[in-house]
mmCIF file of C-alpha atoms in Angstrom:
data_model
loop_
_atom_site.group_PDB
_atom_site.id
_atom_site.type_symbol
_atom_site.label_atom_id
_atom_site.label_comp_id
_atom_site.label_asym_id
_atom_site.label_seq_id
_atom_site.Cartn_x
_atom_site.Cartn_y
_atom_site.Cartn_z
ATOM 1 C CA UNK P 1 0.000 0.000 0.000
ATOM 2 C CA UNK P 2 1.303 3.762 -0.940
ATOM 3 C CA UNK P 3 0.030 6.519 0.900
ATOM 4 C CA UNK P 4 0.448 10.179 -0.337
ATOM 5 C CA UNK P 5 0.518 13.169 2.533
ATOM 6 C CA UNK P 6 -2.933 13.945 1.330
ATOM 7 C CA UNK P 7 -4.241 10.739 3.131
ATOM 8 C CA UNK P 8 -2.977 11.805 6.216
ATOM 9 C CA UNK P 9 -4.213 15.417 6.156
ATOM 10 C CA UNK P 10 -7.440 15.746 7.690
ATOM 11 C CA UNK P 11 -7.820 12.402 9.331
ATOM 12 C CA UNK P 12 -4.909 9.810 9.418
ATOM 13 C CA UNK P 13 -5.292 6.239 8.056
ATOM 14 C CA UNK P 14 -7.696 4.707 9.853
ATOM 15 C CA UNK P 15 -9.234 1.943 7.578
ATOM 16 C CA UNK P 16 -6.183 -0.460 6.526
ATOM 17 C CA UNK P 17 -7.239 -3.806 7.479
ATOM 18 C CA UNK P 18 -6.343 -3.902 11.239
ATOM 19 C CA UNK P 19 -4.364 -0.822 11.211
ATOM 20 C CA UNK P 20 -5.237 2.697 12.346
ATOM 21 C CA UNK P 21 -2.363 5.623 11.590
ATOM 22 C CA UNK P 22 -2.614 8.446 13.422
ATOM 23 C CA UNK P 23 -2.018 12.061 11.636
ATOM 24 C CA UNK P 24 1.368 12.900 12.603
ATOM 25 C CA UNK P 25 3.937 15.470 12.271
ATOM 26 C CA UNK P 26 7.249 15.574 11.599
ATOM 27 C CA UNK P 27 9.667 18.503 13.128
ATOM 28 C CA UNK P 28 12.856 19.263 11.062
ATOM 29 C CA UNK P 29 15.226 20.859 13.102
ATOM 30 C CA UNK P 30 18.447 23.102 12.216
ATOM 31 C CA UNK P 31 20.235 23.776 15.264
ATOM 32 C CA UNK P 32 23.036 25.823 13.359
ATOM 33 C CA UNK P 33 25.178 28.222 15.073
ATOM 34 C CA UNK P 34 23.623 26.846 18.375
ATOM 35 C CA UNK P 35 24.281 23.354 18.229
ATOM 36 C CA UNK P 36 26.854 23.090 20.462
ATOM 37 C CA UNK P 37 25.282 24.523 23.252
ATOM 38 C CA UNK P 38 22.584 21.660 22.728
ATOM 39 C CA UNK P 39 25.150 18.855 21.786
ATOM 40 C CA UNK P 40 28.583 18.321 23.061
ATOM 41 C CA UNK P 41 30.526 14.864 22.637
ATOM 42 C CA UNK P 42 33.547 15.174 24.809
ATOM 43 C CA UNK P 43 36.981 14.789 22.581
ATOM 44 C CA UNK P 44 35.112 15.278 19.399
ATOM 45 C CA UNK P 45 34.697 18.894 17.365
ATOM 46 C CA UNK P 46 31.214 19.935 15.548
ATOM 47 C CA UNK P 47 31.856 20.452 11.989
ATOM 48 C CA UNK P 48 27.964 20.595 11.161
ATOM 49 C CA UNK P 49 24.894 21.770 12.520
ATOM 50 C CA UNK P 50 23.003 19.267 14.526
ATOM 51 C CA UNK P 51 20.002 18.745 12.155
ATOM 52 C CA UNK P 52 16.826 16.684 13.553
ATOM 53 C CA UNK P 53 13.830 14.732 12.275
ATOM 54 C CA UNK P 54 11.319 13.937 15.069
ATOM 55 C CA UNK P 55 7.791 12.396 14.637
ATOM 56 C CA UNK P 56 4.922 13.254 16.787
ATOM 57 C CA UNK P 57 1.410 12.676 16.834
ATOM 58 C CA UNK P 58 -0.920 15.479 15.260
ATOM 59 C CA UNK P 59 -3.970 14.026 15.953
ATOM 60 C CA UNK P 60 -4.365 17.093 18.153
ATOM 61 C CA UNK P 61 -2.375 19.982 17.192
ATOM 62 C CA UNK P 62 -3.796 22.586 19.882
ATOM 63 C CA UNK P 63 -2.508 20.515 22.250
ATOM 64 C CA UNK P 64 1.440 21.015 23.947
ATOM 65 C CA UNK P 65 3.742 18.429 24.676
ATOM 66 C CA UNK P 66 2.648 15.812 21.706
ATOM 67 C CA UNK P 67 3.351 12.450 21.891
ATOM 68 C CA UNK P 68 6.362 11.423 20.337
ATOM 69 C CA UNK P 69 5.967 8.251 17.231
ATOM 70 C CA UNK P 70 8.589 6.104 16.948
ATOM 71 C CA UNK P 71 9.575 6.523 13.383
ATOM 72 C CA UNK P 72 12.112 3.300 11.620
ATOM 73 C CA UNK P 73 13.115 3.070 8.068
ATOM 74 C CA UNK P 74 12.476 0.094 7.110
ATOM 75 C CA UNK P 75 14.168 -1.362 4.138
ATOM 76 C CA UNK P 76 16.445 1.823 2.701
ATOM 77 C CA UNK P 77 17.795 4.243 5.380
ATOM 78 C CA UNK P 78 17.195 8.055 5.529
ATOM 79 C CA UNK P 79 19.785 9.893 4.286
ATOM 80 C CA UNK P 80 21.322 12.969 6.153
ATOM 81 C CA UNK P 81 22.949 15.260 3.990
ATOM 82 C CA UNK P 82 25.505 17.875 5.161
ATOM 83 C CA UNK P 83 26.259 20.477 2.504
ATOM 84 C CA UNK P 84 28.986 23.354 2.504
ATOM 85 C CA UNK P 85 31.023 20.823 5.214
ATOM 86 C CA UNK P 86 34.906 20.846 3.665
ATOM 87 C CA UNK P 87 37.308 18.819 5.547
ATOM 88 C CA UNK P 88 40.922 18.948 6.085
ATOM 89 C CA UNK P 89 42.641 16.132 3.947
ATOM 90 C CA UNK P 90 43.818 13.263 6.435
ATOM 91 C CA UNK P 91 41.159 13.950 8.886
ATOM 92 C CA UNK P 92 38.652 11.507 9.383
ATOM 93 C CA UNK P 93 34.683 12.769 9.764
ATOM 94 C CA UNK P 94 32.078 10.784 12.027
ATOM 95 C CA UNK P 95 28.350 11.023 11.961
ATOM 96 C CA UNK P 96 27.334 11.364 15.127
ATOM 97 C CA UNK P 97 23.815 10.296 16.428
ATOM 98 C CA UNK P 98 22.058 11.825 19.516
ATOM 99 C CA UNK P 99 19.198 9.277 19.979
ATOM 100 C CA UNK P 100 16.219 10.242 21.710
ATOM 101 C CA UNK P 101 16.871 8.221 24.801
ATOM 102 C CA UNK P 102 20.031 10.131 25.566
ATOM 103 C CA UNK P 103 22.614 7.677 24.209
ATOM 104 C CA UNK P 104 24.802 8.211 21.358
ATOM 105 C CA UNK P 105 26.210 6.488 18.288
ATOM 106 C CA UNK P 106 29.185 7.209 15.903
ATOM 107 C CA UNK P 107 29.601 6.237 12.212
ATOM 108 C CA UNK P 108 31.738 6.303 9.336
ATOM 109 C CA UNK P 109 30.399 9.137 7.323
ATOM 110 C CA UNK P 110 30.694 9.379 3.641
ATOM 111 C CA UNK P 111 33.455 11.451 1.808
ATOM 112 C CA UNK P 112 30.389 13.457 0.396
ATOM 113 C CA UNK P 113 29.051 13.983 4.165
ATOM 114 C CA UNK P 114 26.189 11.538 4.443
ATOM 115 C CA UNK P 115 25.368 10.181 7.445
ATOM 116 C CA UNK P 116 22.787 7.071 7.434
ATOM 117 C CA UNK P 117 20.254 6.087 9.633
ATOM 118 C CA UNK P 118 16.900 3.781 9.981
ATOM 119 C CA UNK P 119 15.432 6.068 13.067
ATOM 120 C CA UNK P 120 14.803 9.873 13.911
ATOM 121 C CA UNK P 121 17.062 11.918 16.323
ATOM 122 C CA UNK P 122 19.117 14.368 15.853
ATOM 123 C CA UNK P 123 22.322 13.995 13.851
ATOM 124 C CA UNK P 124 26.110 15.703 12.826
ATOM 125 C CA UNK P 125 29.079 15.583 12.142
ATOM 126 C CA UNK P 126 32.239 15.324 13.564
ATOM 127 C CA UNK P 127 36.201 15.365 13.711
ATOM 128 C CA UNK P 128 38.280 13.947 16.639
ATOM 129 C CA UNK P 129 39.585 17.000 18.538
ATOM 130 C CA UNK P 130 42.903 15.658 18.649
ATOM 131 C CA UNK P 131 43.402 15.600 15.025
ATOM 132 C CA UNK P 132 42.336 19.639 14.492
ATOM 133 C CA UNK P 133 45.030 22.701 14.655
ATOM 134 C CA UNK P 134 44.882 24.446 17.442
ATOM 135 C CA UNK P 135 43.242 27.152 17.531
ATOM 136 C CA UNK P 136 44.039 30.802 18.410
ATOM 137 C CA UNK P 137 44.757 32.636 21.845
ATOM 138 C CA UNK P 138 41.824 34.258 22.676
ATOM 139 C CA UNK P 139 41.753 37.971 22.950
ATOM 140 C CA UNK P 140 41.268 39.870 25.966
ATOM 141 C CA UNK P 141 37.531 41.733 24.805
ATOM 142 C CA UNK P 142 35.741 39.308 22.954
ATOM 143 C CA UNK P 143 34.320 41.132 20.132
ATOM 144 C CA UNK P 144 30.225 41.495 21.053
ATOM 145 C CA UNK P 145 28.015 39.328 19.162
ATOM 146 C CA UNK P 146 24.477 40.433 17.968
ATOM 147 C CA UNK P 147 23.180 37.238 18.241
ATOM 148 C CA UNK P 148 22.710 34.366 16.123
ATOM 149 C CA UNK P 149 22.294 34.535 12.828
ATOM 150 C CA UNK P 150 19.406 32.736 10.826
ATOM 151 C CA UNK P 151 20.703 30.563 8.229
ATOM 152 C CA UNK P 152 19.795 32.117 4.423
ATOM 153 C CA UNK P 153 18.609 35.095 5.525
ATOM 154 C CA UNK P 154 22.097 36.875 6.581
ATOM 155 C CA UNK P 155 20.717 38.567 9.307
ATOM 156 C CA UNK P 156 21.046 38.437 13.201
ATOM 157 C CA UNK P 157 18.470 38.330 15.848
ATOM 158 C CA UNK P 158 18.067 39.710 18.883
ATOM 159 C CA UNK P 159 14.714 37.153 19.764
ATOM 160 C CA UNK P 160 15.333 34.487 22.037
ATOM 161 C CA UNK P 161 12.692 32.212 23.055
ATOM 162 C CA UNK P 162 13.075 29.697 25.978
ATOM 163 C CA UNK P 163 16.378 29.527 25.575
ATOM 164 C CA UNK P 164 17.279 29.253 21.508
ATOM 165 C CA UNK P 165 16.758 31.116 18.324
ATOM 166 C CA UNK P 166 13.544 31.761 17.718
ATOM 167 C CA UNK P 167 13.712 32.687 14.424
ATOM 168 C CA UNK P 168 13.984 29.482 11.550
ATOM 169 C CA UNK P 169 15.543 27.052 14.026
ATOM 170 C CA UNK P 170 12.290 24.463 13.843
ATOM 171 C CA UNK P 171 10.200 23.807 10.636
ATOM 172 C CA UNK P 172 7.345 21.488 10.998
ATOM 173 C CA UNK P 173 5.702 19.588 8.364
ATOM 174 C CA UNK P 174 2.145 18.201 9.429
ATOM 175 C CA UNK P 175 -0.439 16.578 7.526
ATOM 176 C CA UNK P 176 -3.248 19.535 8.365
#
């Protein structure tokens, strides 16, 4: 059976055989210039944003705190691509995985910085922090920062929401 997003969009599946699928969402996330205040992996270095792809259960958007769906690939894993990532020749690049029960995983990534997986989290890359230069003495004064800045639209913002950007940091695809 093939289902288009148009099945899902006012009412879910609810009349396949024994099955019932709820509506659902699913939350891409772009952590960018904030990831690693979210994610830290001790000994490695962040050389991509942490992106995410999170299911929940829309049967009831009004609501807050939607249950999470446990999303699997089943046959072909999801791709994760990382673009505008170059890497030092000789230094070797990990996909990292934060799953959503707190543990992590690390992978061989691709040379064109793919990481593959068969469940939703959040996901990176990385180098070992042994293996980068070191980097400069900081300065005395910091230069001041105007915030973060919003990926594609070259500006800064001075919002912050509960703690992160709260300006194109979450997209959310549902089916209503």
């Amino acid at each position: 059976m093939r289902l288009r997003s148009g099945s899902f969009r006012f009412r879910g599946y609810k009349s396949f055989n024994e099955f019932e699928i709820p509506r659902l969402a699913l939350v891409y996330q772009n952590l960018g210039n904030l990831s690693s205040l979210y994610y830290r992996l001790p000994g490695y270095t962040l050389v991509a944003p942490v992106l995410g792809l999170l299911a929940y259960d829309a049967t009831n958007l009004s609501a807050t705190n939607l249950p999470e769906l446990d999303m699997a690939a089943s046959l072909e894993p999801i791709s994760v691509r990382f673009g505008g990532i170059s890497r030092p020749s000789g230094i070797t690049a990990k996909c990292v995985v934060f799953n959503l029960d707190g543990s992590i995983g690390l992978n061989d990534s691709t040379p064109d910085n793919v990481c593959k997986t068969y469940r939703q989290g959040h996901f990176s890359i990385v180098v070992d922090s042994a293996d980068l230069a070191p980097s400069p003495s900081p300065s005395l004064t910091p230069p001041r920062s105007k915030g973060p800045t919003c990926r594609g639209s070259g500006k800064s913002s001075d919002l912050w929401s509960a703690g992160s950007c709260s300006c194109c940091c979450c997209r959310c695809w549902s089916s209503a």
